[in-house]
Amino acid sequence: ITTVIEAHASIASTGLVALDFYDGCQLYDLEHREKWLIDLDQNRDGPFVVDADRLPGATSYMAPEELTRGATVDERTTVFNLGRMVHHLLPLDGAWLGTAAQRDLAVTATAADPDHRHQTVAALLEQWVQA
């Protein structure tokens, strides 16, 4: 998870917003306990306004603003996508596999209102490392 967040922090530092980041962008080698990132080629200068009914891509990690015409997509949208990844990899339903701090991070990162999320991927990464 740290590697994925670090990669997105690097991307965000250039002013790009991740588009269409979802579970299929990650492969996990169970034998060697390694994660591989693939298909990270969908990025766009941010912030920008959604000019269609929704952005293209898989909805499993999409933030509410990606599904709303006229909404602003920015780095906080990438934070939401990464929070969904944490929800997916360390489930919140049933048995939580992470720490309470990691659970709280995921809840904050996926707040419906972007103002209530971590404001940057770097801030998300910093909290993740401390969790």
PDB file of C-alpha atoms in Angstrom:
ATOM      1  CA  ILE A   1       0.000   0.000   0.000  1.00  0.00           C
ATOM      2  CA  THR A   2       2.857   2.362   0.827  1.00  0.00           C
ATOM      3  CA  THR A   3       4.368   1.826  -2.615  1.00  0.00           C
ATOM      4  CA  VAL A   4       1.089   2.673  -4.353  1.00  0.00           C
ATOM      5  CA  ILE A   5       0.574   5.833  -2.300  1.00  0.00           C
ATOM      6  CA  GLU A   6       4.202   6.875  -2.865  1.00  0.00           C
ATOM      7  CA  ALA A   7       3.786   6.440  -6.625  1.00  0.00           C
ATOM      8  CA  HIS A   8       0.678   8.622  -6.607  1.00  0.00           C
ATOM      9  CA  ALA A   9       2.388  11.229  -4.408  1.00  0.00           C
ATOM     10  CA  SER A  10       5.093  11.445  -7.051  1.00  0.00           C
ATOM     11  CA  ILE A  11       2.493  11.794  -9.817  1.00  0.00           C
ATOM     12  CA  ALA A  12       0.548  14.418  -7.827  1.00  0.00           C
ATOM     13  CA  SER A  13       3.718  16.446  -7.212  1.00  0.00           C
ATOM     14  CA  THR A  14       3.790  17.180 -10.945  1.00  0.00           C
ATOM     15  CA  GLY A  15       0.253  18.611 -10.849  1.00  0.00           C
ATOM     16  CA  LEU A  16      -1.425  15.542 -12.330  1.00  0.00           C
ATOM     17  CA  VAL A  17      -4.634  13.937 -11.083  1.00  0.00           C
ATOM     18  CA  ALA A  18      -5.015  10.169 -11.419  1.00  0.00           C
ATOM     19  CA  LEU A  19      -7.822   8.974 -13.679  1.00  0.00           C
ATOM     20  CA  ASP A  20      -9.250   5.474 -13.796  1.00  0.00           C
ATOM     21  CA  PHE A  21      -7.178   4.116 -10.900  1.00  0.00           C
ATOM     22  CA  TYR A  22      -8.839   0.919  -9.699  1.00  0.00           C
ATOM     23  CA  ASP A  23      -8.021  -2.579  -8.452  1.00  0.00           C
ATOM     24  CA  GLY A  24      -7.024  -3.748 -11.943  1.00  0.00           C
ATOM     25  CA  CYS A  25      -4.065  -1.336 -11.867  1.00  0.00           C
ATOM     26  CA  GLN A  26      -2.417  -3.518  -9.227  1.00  0.00           C
ATOM     27  CA  LEU A  27      -1.056  -7.021  -9.331  1.00  0.00           C
ATOM     28  CA  TYR A  28       0.089  -8.867  -6.232  1.00  0.00           C
ATOM     29  CA  ASP A  29       2.612 -11.689  -6.266  1.00  0.00           C
ATOM     30  CA  LEU A  30       1.548 -13.761  -3.256  1.00  0.00           C
ATOM     31  CA  GLU A  31       4.614 -15.995  -3.359  1.00  0.00           C
ATOM     32  CA  HIS A  32       7.092 -13.104  -3.201  1.00  0.00           C
ATOM     33  CA  ARG A  33       4.799 -10.662  -1.361  1.00  0.00           C
ATOM     34  CA  GLU A  34       5.317  -7.970  -3.989  1.00  0.00           C
ATOM     35  CA  LYS A  35       2.847  -5.539  -5.510  1.00  0.00           C
ATOM     36  CA  TRP A  36       3.173  -4.408  -9.109  1.00  0.00           C
ATOM     37  CA  LEU A  37       1.575  -1.263 -10.454  1.00  0.00           C
ATOM     38  CA  ILE A  38       0.351  -1.392 -14.022  1.00  0.00           C
ATOM     39  CA  ASP A  39      -1.803   0.802 -16.236  1.00  0.00           C
ATOM     40  CA  LEU A  40      -1.038   4.119 -14.516  1.00  0.00           C
ATOM     41  CA  ASP A  41      -1.126   5.987 -17.816  1.00  0.00           C
ATOM     42  CA  GLN A  42      -4.407   7.803 -17.154  1.00  0.00           C
ATOM     43  CA  ASN A  43      -3.500  11.143 -15.600  1.00  0.00           C
ATOM     44  CA  ARG A  44      -4.625  14.675 -16.369  1.00  0.00           C
ATOM     45  CA  ASP A  45      -3.516  18.154 -15.396  1.00  0.00           C
ATOM     46  CA  GLY A  46      -5.537  19.225 -12.424  1.00  0.00           C
ATOM     47  CA  PRO A  47      -7.682  20.655 -11.199  1.00  0.00           C
ATOM     48  CA  PHE A  48     -10.291  20.385 -13.933  1.00  0.00           C
ATOM     49  CA  VAL A  49     -14.079  20.400 -14.236  1.00  0.00           C
ATOM     50  CA  VAL A  50     -15.974  17.293 -15.361  1.00  0.00           C
ATOM     51  CA  ASP A  51     -17.561  18.248 -18.700  1.00  0.00           C
ATOM     52  CA  ALA A  52     -19.541  15.029 -19.197  1.00  0.00           C
ATOM     53  CA  ASP A  53     -22.069  13.142 -17.111  1.00  0.00           C
ATOM     54  CA  ARG A  54     -19.136  11.208 -15.600  1.00  0.00           C
ATOM     55  CA  LEU A  55     -15.508  10.427 -16.231  1.00  0.00           C
ATOM     56  CA  PRO A  56     -14.691   7.177 -18.008  1.00  0.00           C
ATOM     57  CA  GLY A  57     -13.419   4.210 -16.064  1.00  0.00           C
ATOM     58  CA  ALA A  58     -14.267   1.645 -13.434  1.00  0.00           C
ATOM     59  CA  THR A  59     -16.562   2.972 -10.717  1.00  0.00           C
ATOM     60  CA  SER A  60     -15.162   0.825  -7.884  1.00  0.00           C
ATOM     61  CA  TYR A  61     -12.619   3.463  -6.810  1.00  0.00           C
ATOM     62  CA  MET A  62     -14.278   6.610  -8.219  1.00  0.00           C
ATOM     63  CA  ALA A  63     -14.972   9.653  -6.070  1.00  0.00           C
ATOM     64  CA  PRO A  64     -18.426  11.246  -6.187  1.00  0.00           C
ATOM     65  CA  GLU A  65     -17.072  14.219  -8.141  1.00  0.00           C
ATOM     66  CA  GLU A  66     -15.874  11.923 -10.935  1.00  0.00           C
ATOM     67  CA  LEU A  67     -19.511  10.983 -11.504  1.00  0.00           C
ATOM     68  CA  THR A  68     -20.898  14.528 -11.490  1.00  0.00           C
ATOM     69  CA  ARG A  69     -21.020  16.922 -14.436  1.00  0.00           C
ATOM     70  CA  GLY A  70     -19.621  20.309 -13.424  1.00  0.00           C
ATOM     71  CA  ALA A  71     -17.737  18.986 -10.378  1.00  0.00           C
ATOM     72  CA  THR A  72     -14.085  19.845  -9.791  1.00  0.00           C
ATOM     73  CA  VAL A  73     -11.576  17.001  -9.881  1.00  0.00           C
ATOM     74  CA  ASP A  74      -8.295  17.649  -8.115  1.00  0.00           C
ATOM     75  CA  GLU A  75      -5.692  15.959  -5.928  1.00  0.00           C
ATOM     76  CA  ARG A  76      -8.337  15.229  -3.288  1.00  0.00           C
ATOM     77  CA  THR A  77      -9.968  12.990  -5.897  1.00  0.00           C
ATOM     78  CA  THR A  78      -6.780  10.931  -6.084  1.00  0.00           C
ATOM     79  CA  VAL A  79      -6.866  10.755  -2.269  1.00  0.00           C
ATOM     80  CA  PHE A  80     -10.366   9.254  -2.504  1.00  0.00           C
ATOM     81  CA  ASN A  81      -9.174   6.676  -5.076  1.00  0.00           C
ATOM     82  CA  LEU A  82      -6.338   5.636  -2.771  1.00  0.00           C
ATOM     83  CA  GLY A  83      -8.686   5.472   0.213  1.00  0.00           C
ATOM     84  CA  ARG A  84     -10.898   3.072  -1.744  1.00  0.00           C
ATOM     85  CA  MET A  85      -7.803   0.943  -2.374  1.00  0.00           C
ATOM     86  CA  VAL A  86      -7.181   0.786   1.378  1.00  0.00           C
ATOM     87  CA  HIS A  87     -10.855  -0.130   1.937  1.00  0.00           C
ATOM     88  CA  HIS A  88     -10.441  -2.879  -0.645  1.00  0.00           C
ATOM     89  CA  LEU A  89      -7.168  -4.291   0.657  1.00  0.00           C
ATOM     90  CA  LEU A  90      -7.904  -3.912   4.377  1.00  0.00           C
ATOM     91  CA  PRO A  91     -11.671  -4.479   4.514  1.00  0.00           C
ATOM     92  CA  LEU A  92     -13.811  -2.319   6.742  1.00  0.00           C
ATOM     93  CA  ASP A  93     -16.682  -4.795   6.755  1.00  0.00           C
ATOM     94  CA  GLY A  94     -16.244  -7.756   9.036  1.00  0.00           C
ATOM     95  CA  ALA A  95     -12.666  -8.370  10.087  1.00  0.00           C
ATOM     96  CA  TRP A  96     -10.417  -5.345   9.640  1.00  0.00           C
ATOM     97  CA  LEU A  97      -6.886  -6.445   8.780  1.00  0.00           C
ATOM     98  CA  GLY A  98      -5.155  -3.138   9.514  1.00  0.00           C
ATOM     99  CA  THR A  99      -4.776  -0.920  12.546  1.00  0.00           C
ATOM    100  CA  ALA A 100      -7.426   1.446  13.896  1.00  0.00           C
ATOM    101  CA  ALA A 101      -5.317   4.347  12.565  1.00  0.00           C
ATOM    102  CA  GLN A 102      -5.341   2.804   9.070  1.00  0.00           C
ATOM    103  CA  ARG A 103      -9.109   2.374   9.280  1.00  0.00           C
ATOM    104  CA  ASP A 104      -9.533   6.004  10.310  1.00  0.00           C
ATOM    105  CA  LEU A 105      -7.275   7.080   7.436  1.00  0.00           C
ATOM    106  CA  ALA A 106      -9.402   5.160   4.942  1.00  0.00           C
ATOM    107  CA  VAL A 107     -12.613   6.667   6.307  1.00  0.00           C
ATOM    108  CA  THR A 108     -11.223  10.198   6.085  1.00  0.00           C
ATOM    109  CA  ALA A 109      -9.755   9.640   2.616  1.00  0.00           C
ATOM    110  CA  THR A 110     -13.108   8.490   1.263  1.00  0.00           C
ATOM    111  CA  ALA A 111     -15.273  11.240   2.711  1.00  0.00           C
ATOM    112  CA  ALA A 112     -17.959  12.226   0.208  1.00  0.00           C
ATOM    113  CA  ASP A 113     -17.057  15.908   0.605  1.00  0.00           C
ATOM    114  CA  PRO A 114     -13.535  16.607  -0.741  1.00  0.00           C
ATOM    115  CA  ASP A 115     -13.059  19.287   1.932  1.00  0.00           C
ATOM    116  CA  HIS A 116     -13.209  16.554   4.588  1.00  0.00           C
ATOM    117  CA  ARG A 117     -10.499  14.389   2.979  1.00  0.00           C
ATOM    118  CA  HIS A 118      -6.730  14.669   3.202  1.00  0.00           C
ATOM    119  CA  GLN A 119      -6.027  17.681   1.011  1.00  0.00           C
ATOM    120  CA  THR A 120      -3.001  16.153  -0.740  1.00  0.00           C
ATOM    121  CA  VAL A 121      -1.649  12.708  -1.518  1.00  0.00           C
ATOM    122  CA  ALA A 122       1.503  13.708   0.393  1.00  0.00           C
ATOM    123  CA  ALA A 123      -0.620  14.316   3.527  1.00  0.00           C
ATOM    124  CA  LEU A 124      -2.276  10.916   3.042  1.00  0.00           C
ATOM    125  CA  LEU A 125       1.146   9.280   2.678  1.00  0.00           C
ATOM    126  CA  GLU A 126       2.458  10.993   5.799  1.00  0.00           C
ATOM    127  CA  GLN A 127      -0.485   9.757   7.863  1.00  0.00           C
ATOM    128  CA  TRP A 128      -0.246   6.273   6.323  1.00  0.00           C
ATOM    129  CA  VAL A 129       3.422   5.944   7.297  1.00  0.00           C
ATOM    130  CA  GLN A 130       2.580   6.989  10.872  1.00  0.00           C
ATOM    131  CA  ALA A 131      -0.365   4.585  11.043  1.00  0.00           C
TER     132      ALA A 131
END
